[in-house]
Amino acid sequence: MRLTRRSVLLGGLSAAALPATLSMVPRPVFAEAAPVLRAAPGLARIGPEDAAKTAIWGYDGAVPGPAIRLKQGERVRRRFVNDLPQASTVHWHGIRIENAMDGVPGLTQPVVAPGADFLYDFVVPDAGSYWYHPHNRSWEQQARGLYGPLIVEEAVPQEVDRDEMLLIDDWRLTEAWQVDESFGALHDWAHGGRLGNWATVNGDGDLSVPARRHERFRLRLVNTSNARILTLALIGLDGWTVAVDGQPLEAPVPLAAESDRIVLGPAQRVDVIVDVTGAEGEEAFVAGTNGDQRFALATFPISGVARTVRSAAPGALPPNPLPPVDPRAVARSVTLTMEGGAMGGLRRATMNGRTYDLRELAQRGKVWAFNGAVDMPEAPLVDARLGETVEITMVNRTAWPHAMHLHGHHFKRVGPDGGLGPWRDTDLVAARETARILFHADNPGDWLLHCHMLEHAEAGMRTWLRVG
Ligand code: C2O
Ligand code: CU
């Protein structure tokens, strides 16, 4: 943590100004103060070296925010301090978290006003790759740079030479390299969301990581874009996908089997274990793709040799303690019909119990609906008993893909053959596609289900579930 003048001063004051009688009050269980995680404006060099610095909003004033790395089963404690000019909260994406710590304003906690703070304190049950971001006006706050890595290590980590989380972001910048202030543009909201014109990895527009031939990396790829679906290619790196959305695959899947394309919707993660297969003197890349074009996101200049032959294939990561889902045990089944957006044909929808036509909705910045309602409905989509297996059939009647994210749980998609996909917390549902997902409702509380294209969520695509 960086000590700012203000936190030093406050620390000094609270000790000195305490009247003697107050010391009789029982102290909270944690005598030790939680480290501060401060959302604050900052300046960052995200453009090329000769470009101006960009005014951003970041955790501890930086983009990405500080890496939170701990072991499975340990506790995260952070006093979130909001030094932004807007209210905010922190959501710990993908963590099967205690409901009160989930960071959803109006559902799990009040919003944290400018100048106020909130103590986040929770245990991480699963190892894997996660991240944190705001959940209030996230379509603006995340676009300004508010997000950070959260890595939960396995009890026995995989043997690799290097373990890196790469947070890939899509910025919309002006020619002066400043965040484009076109927030809330209805055209974006009704189409694919706010798409950018500049990509960074870990806040760097030209990330370079030295590598040696046959060196083995675990790369934790995270899409922190507001709305862009990334299609990545690995060049000079070959290996296996070992986890998605934090959860280990049953067995590593060779990347070749996916024809070197890794599709990452907003908020999704993929962990790969790769060996540097490029020759000495060459460069390896994590590349973005756009049709046939490829552009470097992260460059790995190769010099030297780590070992003469490639290491043996890795084993699977140890499974996390997720209760299995059984398609024959479905206790509750609901349909979520997604409508709206450009070319979507939405005519009317309800909002706060009133019906509006499309024009009235658009005037209010609402263009998408779940089951005929925009924004949070009064009643939950599902009211499940603790321990039930729940099935949600998501019917995408729109002309756009949506990155559907369920809070507090991981789920599996039921394939066309009835087989189950990997655990996910965010799943891309293609235009006009129907996706059936199953989850075990074992985490009590009220949980959000929304599109992680942040403009779509704000423009209507939010609902919630009650468990227990
Ligand atoms: Cu990553 Cu509801 O959020
Ligand atoms: Cu969407």
Short mmCIF file of C-alpha atoms and ligand atoms in Angstrom, two decimals:
data_model
loop_
_atom_site.label_atom_id
_atom_site.label_comp_id
_atom_site.label_asym_id
_atom_site.label_seq_id
_atom_site.Cartn_x
_atom_site.Cartn_y
_atom_site.Cartn_z
CA MET A 1 0.00 0.00 0.00
CA ARG A 2 1.18 3.51 -0.74
CA LEU A 3 0.98 5.81 2.23
CA THR A 4 -0.46 9.09 1.17
CA ARG A 5 -0.22 12.19 3.30
CA ARG A 6 -3.88 11.83 4.11
CA SER A 7 -3.79 8.27 5.40
CA VAL A 8 -0.75 9.02 7.56
CA LEU A 9 -2.54 12.01 9.00
CA LEU A 10 -5.76 10.13 9.64
CA GLY A 11 -3.88 7.27 11.28
CA GLY A 12 -2.14 9.72 13.58
CA LEU A 13 -5.32 11.53 14.47
CA SER A 14 -7.40 8.48 15.28
CA ALA A 15 -4.84 7.27 17.80
CA ALA A 16 -4.20 10.64 19.42
CA ALA A 17 -7.73 12.00 19.44
CA LEU A 18 -9.34 8.96 21.06
CA PRO A 19 -10.71 9.80 24.52
CA ALA A 20 -9.43 7.44 27.20
CA THR A 21 -12.89 6.07 28.00
CA LEU A 22 -13.34 4.78 24.46
CA SER A 23 -10.52 2.34 24.93
CA MET A 24 -12.94 0.37 27.16
CA VAL A 25 -15.12 -0.38 24.15
CA PRO A 26 -14.40 -3.92 22.95
CA ARG A 27 -12.17 -3.84 19.90
CA PRO A 28 -13.31 -5.55 16.73
CA VAL A 29 -11.94 -9.05 16.22
CA PHE A 30 -9.33 -7.65 13.90
CA ALA A 31 -7.20 -5.34 15.94
CA GLU A 32 -5.01 -4.72 12.96
CA ALA A 33 -6.33 -2.16 10.48
CA ALA A 34 -7.24 -3.54 7.05
CA PRO A 35 -5.03 -2.32 4.22
CA VAL A 36 -6.62 0.50 2.27
CA LEU A 37 -7.76 0.12 -1.32
CA ARG A 38 -8.34 3.62 -2.56
CA ALA A 39 -10.24 4.54 -5.70
CA ALA A 40 -8.75 7.80 -6.87
CA PRO A 41 -7.95 9.82 -9.95
CA GLY A 42 -4.43 9.36 -11.25
CA LEU A 43 -2.17 9.78 -14.23
CA ALA A 44 -0.91 6.80 -16.20
CA ARG A 45 1.20 6.27 -19.27
CA ILE A 46 -1.05 3.95 -21.24
CA GLY A 47 -0.24 5.35 -24.68
CA PRO A 48 3.10 5.16 -26.47
CA GLU A 49 6.23 6.41 -24.73
CA ASP A 50 6.15 9.85 -26.33
CA ALA A 51 2.45 10.39 -25.70
CA ALA A 52 0.94 12.46 -22.92
CA LYS A 53 -0.06 10.69 -19.75
CA THR A 54 -3.73 9.83 -19.47
CA ALA A 55 -5.94 11.06 -16.64
CA ILE A 56 -7.44 7.86 -15.28
CA TRP A 57 -9.38 6.61 -12.30
CA GLY A 58 -7.62 3.75 -10.61
CA TYR A 59 -7.36 1.73 -7.44
CA ASP A 60 -4.54 3.39 -5.53
CA GLY A 61 -4.53 5.80 -8.46
CA ALA A 62 -3.02 3.24 -10.84
CA VAL A 63 -4.20 1.06 -13.69
CA PRO A 64 -4.45 -1.81 -13.09
CA GLY A 65 -4.93 -1.50 -9.35
CA PRO A 66 -2.68 -3.35 -6.92
CA ALA A 67 -2.46 -7.12 -7.35
CA ILE A 68 -4.19 -8.96 -4.56
CA ARG A 69 -2.56 -12.39 -4.36
CA LEU A 70 -3.30 -14.89 -1.65
CA LYS A 71 -3.71 -18.59 -1.03
CA GLN A 72 -6.94 -20.52 -1.37
CA GLY A 73 -8.97 -20.37 1.84
CA GLU A 74 -7.33 -17.17 3.01
CA ARG A 75 -9.10 -13.92 3.78
CA VAL A 76 -9.15 -10.71 1.77
CA ARG A 77 -9.52 -7.62 3.92
CA ARG A 78 -9.47 -4.20 2.35
CA ARG A 79 -10.83 -0.91 3.57
CA PHE A 80 -12.18 0.55 0.37
CA VAL A 81 -11.82 4.32 0.43
CA ASN A 82 -13.63 6.28 -2.24
CA ASP A 83 -11.70 9.35 -3.35
CA LEU A 84 -13.58 9.60 -6.63
CA PRO A 85 -16.07 12.36 -7.42
CA GLN A 86 -18.74 9.62 -7.78
CA ALA A 87 -20.17 6.94 -5.53
CA SER A 88 -18.66 3.51 -6.04
CA THR A 89 -18.36 -0.05 -4.68
CA VAL A 90 -16.00 -2.96 -5.29
CA HIS A 91 -17.16 -6.24 -6.81
CA TRP A 92 -14.84 -9.25 -6.59
CA HIS A 93 -15.64 -10.84 -9.90
CA GLY A 94 -16.01 -14.61 -9.92
CA ILE A 95 -15.45 -15.17 -6.21
CA ARG A 96 -18.09 -17.39 -4.62
CA ILE A 97 -18.30 -14.77 -1.95
CA GLU A 98 -20.43 -14.06 1.07
CA ASN A 99 -23.41 -12.04 -0.20
CA ALA A 100 -22.80 -8.94 1.93
CA MET A 101 -19.32 -8.56 0.38
CA ASP A 102 -20.44 -8.81 -3.26
CA GLY A 103 -20.40 -5.06 -3.84
CA VAL A 104 -23.72 -4.58 -5.62
CA PRO A 105 -25.30 -1.26 -4.59
CA GLY A 106 -28.94 -1.50 -3.70
CA LEU A 107 -28.79 -5.29 -3.53
CA THR A 108 -25.97 -6.27 -1.19
CA GLN A 109 -24.75 -2.94 0.24
CA PRO A 110 -25.34 0.78 0.08
CA VAL A 111 -23.28 2.75 -2.36
CA VAL A 112 -20.02 4.19 -0.99
CA ALA A 113 -20.28 7.96 -1.37
CA PRO A 114 -17.31 10.14 -2.30
CA GLY A 115 -15.14 10.46 0.79
CA ALA A 116 -16.75 7.45 2.49
CA ASP A 117 -15.33 3.98 3.01
CA PHE A 118 -16.42 0.35 3.34
CA LEU A 119 -14.69 -2.68 4.81
CA TYR A 120 -14.54 -5.70 2.52
CA ASP A 121 -13.66 -8.85 4.41
CA PHE A 122 -14.19 -12.30 2.91
CA VAL A 123 -12.66 -15.71 2.43
CA VAL A 124 -11.75 -16.99 -1.03
CA PRO A 125 -12.99 -20.58 -1.37
CA ASP A 126 -11.59 -21.29 -4.83
CA ALA A 127 -8.11 -21.03 -6.30
CA GLY A 128 -7.85 -19.31 -9.67
CA SER A 129 -7.82 -16.08 -11.63
CA TYR A 130 -10.26 -13.38 -10.59
CA TRP A 131 -10.39 -9.62 -10.71
CA TYR A 132 -12.08 -6.71 -9.02
CA HIS A 133 -13.92 -3.72 -10.41
CA PRO A 134 -16.55 -1.16 -9.41
CA HIS A 135 -20.24 -2.02 -9.57
CA ASN A 136 -21.67 1.48 -9.63
CA ARG A 137 -21.58 3.32 -12.95
CA SER A 138 -19.07 0.68 -13.95
CA TRP A 139 -19.67 1.60 -17.60
CA GLU A 140 -17.88 4.83 -16.81
CA GLN A 141 -15.66 3.92 -13.86
CA GLN A 142 -14.19 0.76 -15.37
CA ALA A 143 -13.68 2.55 -18.68
CA ARG A 144 -11.60 5.13 -16.82
CA GLY A 145 -9.30 2.41 -15.49
CA LEU A 146 -10.82 1.10 -12.26
CA TYR A 147 -10.01 -2.60 -12.04
CA GLY A 148 -7.35 -4.84 -10.59
CA PRO A 149 -6.10 -8.43 -10.44
CA LEU A 150 -7.13 -10.93 -7.77
CA ILE A 151 -5.13 -14.15 -7.86
CA VAL A 152 -5.90 -17.06 -5.58
CA GLU A 153 -3.08 -19.56 -5.51
CA GLU A 154 -3.56 -23.30 -5.29
CA ALA A 155 -2.23 -24.95 -2.13
CA VAL A 156 0.40 -26.56 -4.36
CA PRO A 157 1.04 -24.27 -7.31
CA GLN A 158 1.71 -25.60 -10.81
CA GLU A 159 5.36 -25.62 -11.69
CA VAL A 160 6.03 -22.83 -14.14
CA ASP A 161 8.91 -20.44 -14.66
CA ARG A 162 6.66 -17.43 -14.60
CA ASP A 163 3.08 -16.76 -13.56
CA GLU A 164 1.58 -13.59 -15.03
CA MET A 165 -1.87 -12.15 -15.08
CA LEU A 166 -2.50 -10.15 -18.24
CA LEU A 167 -5.44 -7.79 -17.91
CA ILE A 168 -6.39 -6.80 -21.43
CA ASP A 169 -8.33 -3.58 -21.78
CA ASP A 170 -9.96 -1.70 -24.61
CA TRP A 171 -9.81 2.08 -24.20
CA ARG A 172 -11.59 4.78 -26.12
CA LEU A 173 -9.09 7.62 -26.18
CA THR A 174 -8.98 11.03 -27.80
CA GLU A 175 -6.11 12.17 -30.00
CA ALA A 176 -4.59 13.77 -26.91
CA TRP A 177 -4.53 10.27 -25.32
CA GLN A 178 -7.25 11.18 -22.85
CA VAL A 179 -10.28 9.07 -21.97
CA ASP A 180 -12.98 9.93 -24.48
CA GLU A 181 -15.88 11.39 -22.51
CA SER A 182 -18.56 9.99 -24.81
CA PHE A 183 -20.12 8.06 -21.97
CA GLY A 184 -23.76 7.24 -22.27
CA ALA A 185 -23.91 7.51 -26.08
CA LEU A 186 -27.17 5.79 -26.95
CA HIS A 187 -25.71 4.46 -30.17
CA ASP A 188 -23.10 2.48 -28.21
CA TRP A 189 -25.65 1.34 -25.69
CA ALA A 190 -28.03 0.00 -28.34
CA HIS A 191 -25.25 -1.67 -30.32
CA GLY A 192 -22.20 -3.56 -29.07
CA GLY A 193 -21.42 -1.24 -26.16
CA ARG A 194 -18.52 1.18 -25.78
CA LEU A 195 -15.79 -0.13 -28.05
CA GLY A 196 -12.36 1.45 -27.92
CA ASN A 197 -9.50 2.39 -30.17
CA TRP A 198 -6.50 1.52 -28.00
CA ALA A 199 -5.62 -1.71 -26.22
CA THR A 200 -3.46 -2.10 -23.14
CA VAL A 201 -2.20 -5.08 -21.22
CA ASN A 202 -1.69 -4.33 -17.53
CA GLY A 203 -2.11 -0.65 -18.39
CA ASP A 204 0.74 -0.79 -20.92
CA GLY A 205 0.14 -0.09 -24.60
CA ASP A 206 3.29 -1.98 -25.53
CA LEU A 207 3.91 -4.61 -22.88
CA SER A 208 7.17 -6.50 -23.31
CA VAL A 209 8.16 -9.47 -21.16
CA PRO A 210 11.59 -11.08 -21.60
CA ALA A 211 11.46 -14.79 -22.38
CA ARG A 212 13.78 -17.73 -22.97
CA ARG A 213 13.24 -20.58 -25.38
CA HIS A 214 11.24 -23.42 -23.79
CA GLU A 215 10.46 -21.32 -20.79
CA ARG A 216 7.08 -22.23 -19.31
CA PHE A 217 4.53 -19.53 -18.44
CA ARG A 218 1.20 -19.62 -16.79
CA LEU A 219 -0.67 -16.73 -18.37
CA ARG A 220 -3.89 -15.64 -16.75
CA LEU A 221 -5.73 -13.76 -19.48
CA VAL A 222 -8.49 -11.42 -18.36
CA ASN A 223 -10.75 -9.27 -20.50
CA THR A 224 -11.36 -6.03 -18.62
CA SER A 225 -12.98 -4.26 -21.58
CA ASN A 226 -16.36 -2.64 -21.15
CA ALA A 227 -17.81 -4.48 -24.10
CA ARG A 228 -15.24 -5.82 -26.54
CA ILE A 229 -15.10 -9.55 -27.20
CA LEU A 230 -11.42 -10.40 -27.66
CA THR A 231 -10.21 -13.07 -30.02
CA LEU A 232 -6.63 -13.81 -29.10
CA ALA A 233 -3.92 -15.74 -30.88
CA LEU A 234 -0.73 -17.03 -29.28
CA ILE A 235 2.30 -16.83 -31.54
CA GLY A 236 5.56 -18.57 -30.60
CA LEU A 237 3.83 -19.88 -27.51
CA ASP A 238 2.24 -23.29 -27.39
CA GLY A 239 0.48 -25.14 -24.64
CA TRP A 240 -2.80 -25.86 -22.96
CA THR A 241 -5.85 -24.17 -21.55
CA VAL A 242 -6.00 -25.21 -17.90
CA ALA A 243 -8.77 -23.06 -16.44
CA VAL A 244 -11.63 -20.79 -17.49
CA ASP A 245 -13.25 -18.15 -15.31
CA GLY A 246 -10.99 -19.23 -12.45
CA GLN A 247 -12.12 -22.86 -12.45
CA PRO A 248 -9.75 -25.65 -13.52
CA LEU A 249 -10.66 -27.79 -16.50
CA GLU A 250 -10.83 -31.51 -15.77
CA ALA A 251 -7.83 -31.98 -18.02
CA PRO A 252 -5.62 -29.48 -19.84
CA VAL A 253 -6.89 -28.84 -23.38
CA PRO A 254 -4.18 -28.41 -26.03
CA LEU A 255 -4.38 -24.97 -27.60
CA ALA A 256 -3.97 -26.42 -31.06
CA ALA A 257 -7.33 -28.06 -30.62
CA GLU A 258 -8.82 -24.56 -30.49
CA SER A 259 -7.00 -23.56 -33.69
CA ASP A 260 -4.97 -21.03 -31.70
CA ARG A 261 -7.93 -18.74 -31.12
CA ILE A 262 -8.96 -17.85 -27.61
CA VAL A 263 -12.28 -16.04 -27.40
CA LEU A 264 -12.65 -13.94 -24.29
CA GLY A 265 -15.87 -12.07 -23.63
CA PRO A 266 -15.92 -9.11 -21.26
CA ALA A 267 -14.99 -10.24 -17.71
CA GLN A 268 -14.05 -13.77 -18.78
CA ARG A 269 -10.70 -15.35 -17.93
CA VAL A 270 -8.65 -18.11 -19.46
CA ASP A 271 -5.56 -19.58 -17.83
CA VAL A 272 -3.09 -21.14 -20.20
CA ILE A 273 0.16 -22.94 -19.51
CA VAL A 274 2.43 -22.31 -22.49
CA ASP A 275 6.00 -23.00 -23.48
CA VAL A 276 8.02 -20.52 -25.46
CA THR A 277 8.41 -22.41 -28.75
CA GLY A 278 9.76 -19.50 -30.80
CA ALA A 279 13.47 -19.48 -31.63
CA GLU A 280 16.08 -17.39 -29.88
CA GLY A 281 16.20 -13.90 -31.32
CA GLU A 282 12.55 -14.06 -32.34
CA GLU A 283 9.57 -12.64 -30.53
CA ALA A 284 6.56 -14.48 -29.20
CA PHE A 285 3.20 -12.73 -28.86
CA VAL A 286 -0.13 -12.68 -27.24
CA ALA A 287 -1.92 -11.09 -30.16
CA GLY A 288 -5.31 -9.64 -30.71
CA THR A 289 -7.01 -10.54 -33.96
CA ASN A 290 -9.37 -8.68 -36.19
CA GLY A 291 -10.34 -10.90 -39.09
CA ASP A 292 -7.03 -11.91 -40.63
CA GLN A 293 -5.15 -9.07 -38.97
CA ARG A 294 -3.12 -9.68 -35.86
CA PHE A 295 -1.73 -7.05 -33.55
CA ALA A 296 0.65 -7.50 -30.64
CA LEU A 297 -0.88 -7.11 -27.21
CA ALA A 298 2.06 -8.51 -25.27
CA THR A 299 5.48 -9.15 -26.82
CA PHE A 300 7.95 -11.70 -25.50
CA PRO A 301 11.44 -11.10 -26.94
CA ILE A 302 13.21 -14.48 -26.76
CA SER A 303 16.81 -14.54 -25.70
CA GLY A 304 18.59 -17.50 -24.17
CA VAL A 305 17.34 -21.01 -23.57
CA ALA A 306 15.55 -22.17 -20.45
CA ARG A 307 15.90 -25.87 -21.28
CA THR A 308 16.90 -27.84 -24.35
CA VAL A 309 13.60 -29.68 -24.79
CA ARG A 310 10.07 -28.72 -23.83
CA SER A 311 8.83 -29.72 -20.40
CA ALA A 312 6.37 -32.58 -20.10
CA ALA A 313 2.67 -31.75 -20.43
CA PRO A 314 1.22 -30.29 -17.24
CA GLY A 315 -1.34 -32.16 -15.18
CA ALA A 316 -4.76 -30.75 -14.39
CA LEU A 317 -5.01 -28.08 -11.73
CA PRO A 318 -6.53 -29.40 -8.50
CA PRO A 319 -10.32 -29.03 -8.57
CA ASN A 320 -12.01 -26.40 -6.40
CA PRO A 321 -14.62 -27.41 -3.83
CA LEU A 322 -17.65 -26.77 -6.05
CA PRO A 323 -20.66 -28.98 -5.52
CA PRO A 324 -21.41 -30.79 -8.78
CA VAL A 325 -24.52 -30.06 -10.81
CA ASP A 326 -26.68 -32.89 -12.00
CA PRO A 327 -29.04 -32.22 -14.92
CA ARG A 328 -31.41 -34.90 -13.55
CA ALA A 329 -31.69 -33.04 -10.26
CA VAL A 330 -33.08 -29.75 -11.63
CA ALA A 331 -35.53 -28.45 -9.03
CA ARG A 332 -36.38 -25.16 -10.69
CA SER A 333 -36.36 -24.04 -14.28
CA VAL A 334 -36.81 -20.53 -15.61
CA THR A 335 -36.52 -18.80 -18.94
CA LEU A 336 -34.74 -15.52 -19.45
CA THR A 337 -35.66 -13.92 -22.75
CA MET A 338 -33.31 -11.22 -23.90
CA GLU A 339 -34.75 -8.53 -26.15
CA GLY A 340 -33.93 -5.11 -27.48
CA GLY A 341 -31.01 -3.24 -28.92
CA ALA A 342 -30.53 -2.19 -32.50
CA MET A 343 -32.35 -4.50 -34.91
CA GLY A 344 -33.97 -6.12 -31.89
CA GLY A 345 -37.61 -5.25 -32.45
CA LEU A 346 -38.37 -4.36 -28.82
CA ARG A 347 -41.63 -2.42 -28.79
CA ARG A 348 -42.30 -1.86 -25.13
CA ALA A 349 -41.13 -2.98 -21.72
CA THR A 350 -41.85 -2.34 -18.09
CA MET A 351 -39.65 -0.35 -15.80
CA ASN A 352 -40.42 0.02 -12.09
CA GLY A 353 -43.82 -1.52 -12.76
CA ARG A 354 -44.81 0.93 -15.53
CA THR A 355 -44.97 0.15 -19.22
CA TYR A 356 -43.12 2.36 -21.68
CA ASP A 357 -42.81 2.25 -25.43
CA LEU A 358 -39.41 2.06 -27.04
CA ARG A 359 -39.11 5.80 -27.59
CA GLU A 360 -39.89 6.54 -23.94
CA LEU A 361 -37.43 3.90 -22.87
CA ALA A 362 -34.69 5.25 -25.12
CA GLN A 363 -35.25 8.72 -23.65
CA ARG A 364 -34.41 7.16 -20.32
CA GLY A 365 -31.34 5.41 -21.74
CA LYS A 366 -33.01 2.00 -21.65
CA VAL A 367 -32.94 -0.18 -24.75
CA TRP A 368 -32.65 -3.79 -23.54
CA ALA A 369 -35.04 -6.00 -21.61
CA PHE A 370 -35.08 -9.32 -19.79
CA ASN A 371 -38.49 -11.00 -19.83
CA GLY A 372 -40.12 -7.74 -20.86
CA ALA A 373 -38.63 -5.64 -18.07
CA VAL A 374 -35.73 -3.22 -18.08
CA ASP A 375 -33.49 -2.87 -15.03
CA MET A 376 -34.01 -4.68 -11.77
CA PRO A 377 -37.46 -6.20 -11.46
CA GLU A 378 -39.29 -6.11 -8.16
CA ALA A 379 -39.37 -9.91 -7.91
CA PRO A 380 -36.33 -12.15 -8.42
CA LEU A 381 -36.03 -14.19 -11.58
CA VAL A 382 -35.68 -17.24 -9.37
CA ASP A 383 -36.39 -17.75 -5.68
CA ALA A 384 -34.44 -20.91 -4.97
CA ARG A 385 -34.10 -22.92 -1.82
CA LEU A 386 -30.61 -23.45 -0.57
CA GLY A 387 -29.07 -26.47 -2.25
CA GLU A 388 -31.41 -26.67 -5.22
CA THR A 389 -30.20 -27.21 -8.74
CA VAL A 390 -31.48 -24.38 -10.91
CA GLU A 391 -31.75 -24.28 -14.68
CA ILE A 392 -31.91 -21.01 -16.59
CA THR A 393 -32.69 -21.08 -20.28
CA MET A 394 -31.36 -17.87 -21.78
CA VAL A 395 -33.05 -17.05 -25.05
CA ASN A 396 -31.21 -14.35 -26.94
CA ARG A 397 -33.72 -12.72 -29.26
CA THR A 398 -31.37 -9.84 -29.98
CA ALA A 399 -28.96 -9.29 -32.84
CA TRP A 400 -26.02 -9.05 -30.42
CA PRO A 401 -23.95 -11.39 -28.30
CA HIS A 402 -24.20 -10.93 -24.54
CA ALA A 403 -21.70 -11.86 -21.82
CA MET A 404 -24.05 -13.15 -19.16
CA HIS A 405 -22.63 -13.07 -15.64
CA LEU A 406 -24.09 -14.71 -12.55
CA HIS A 407 -22.87 -13.47 -9.18
CA GLY A 408 -21.89 -15.72 -6.28
CA HIS A 409 -21.97 -18.99 -8.21
CA HIS A 410 -20.38 -20.76 -11.12
CA PHE A 411 -22.57 -22.54 -13.65
CA LYS A 412 -22.28 -25.00 -16.50
CA ARG A 413 -23.81 -24.79 -19.92
CA VAL A 414 -25.72 -27.81 -21.15
CA GLY A 415 -24.44 -28.68 -24.61
CA PRO A 416 -26.65 -29.76 -27.54
CA ASP A 417 -25.76 -33.39 -26.76
CA GLY A 418 -26.71 -32.95 -23.11
CA GLY A 419 -23.10 -32.86 -21.97
CA LEU A 420 -21.94 -30.18 -19.56
CA GLY A 421 -19.40 -27.49 -20.39
CA PRO A 422 -16.75 -26.13 -18.02
CA TRP A 423 -17.61 -24.10 -14.95
CA ARG A 424 -18.07 -20.46 -15.84
CA ASP A 425 -19.20 -17.27 -14.17
CA THR A 426 -19.65 -15.40 -17.45
CA ASP A 427 -20.84 -16.99 -20.65
CA LEU A 428 -21.15 -15.52 -24.12
CA VAL A 429 -24.59 -16.08 -25.57
CA ALA A 430 -24.43 -15.46 -29.31
CA ALA A 431 -27.03 -13.47 -31.24
CA ARG A 432 -30.25 -15.50 -31.63
CA GLU A 433 -28.75 -18.33 -29.58
CA THR A 434 -30.42 -20.18 -26.72
CA ALA A 435 -28.17 -21.27 -23.86
CA ARG A 436 -29.22 -23.54 -21.01
CA ILE A 437 -27.19 -23.20 -17.86
CA LEU A 438 -27.29 -25.13 -14.58
CA PHE A 439 -26.03 -24.13 -11.20
CA HIS A 440 -26.17 -25.35 -7.67
CA ALA A 441 -27.84 -22.66 -5.56
CA ASP A 442 -25.66 -23.15 -2.52
CA ASN A 443 -24.73 -19.57 -1.69
CA PRO A 444 -27.46 -17.77 0.24
CA GLY A 445 -28.40 -14.20 -0.64
CA ASP A 446 -29.58 -11.96 -3.43
CA TRP A 447 -27.43 -12.27 -6.53
CA LEU A 448 -27.25 -10.27 -9.69
CA LEU A 449 -27.49 -11.80 -13.14
CA HIS A 450 -26.59 -9.35 -15.89
CA CYS A 451 -24.87 -8.75 -19.16
CA HIS A 452 -21.22 -7.81 -18.60
CA MET A 453 -21.25 -5.56 -21.63
CA LEU A 454 -21.47 -2.73 -19.18
CA GLU A 455 -23.57 -0.45 -21.38
CA HIS A 456 -26.08 -3.25 -21.94
CA ALA A 457 -26.37 -3.81 -18.19
CA GLU A 458 -26.99 -0.13 -17.56
CA ALA A 459 -29.43 0.08 -20.46
CA GLY A 460 -31.62 -2.63 -18.98
CA MET A 461 -29.99 -6.08 -18.90
CA ARG A 462 -30.05 -6.73 -15.17
CA THR A 463 -32.03 -9.10 -13.03
CA TRP A 464 -31.50 -10.92 -9.76
CA LEU A 465 -31.93 -14.24 -8.02
CA ARG A 466 -32.68 -15.11 -4.45
CA VAL A 467 -31.11 -18.15 -2.83
CA GLY A 468 -32.17 -19.49 0.57
CU1 C2O B 1 -17.85 -8.38 -13.07
CU2 C2O B 1 -21.69 -7.88 -11.90
O1 C2O B 1 -19.79 -8.04 -12.45
CU CU B 2 -25.12 -7.54 -23.59
#
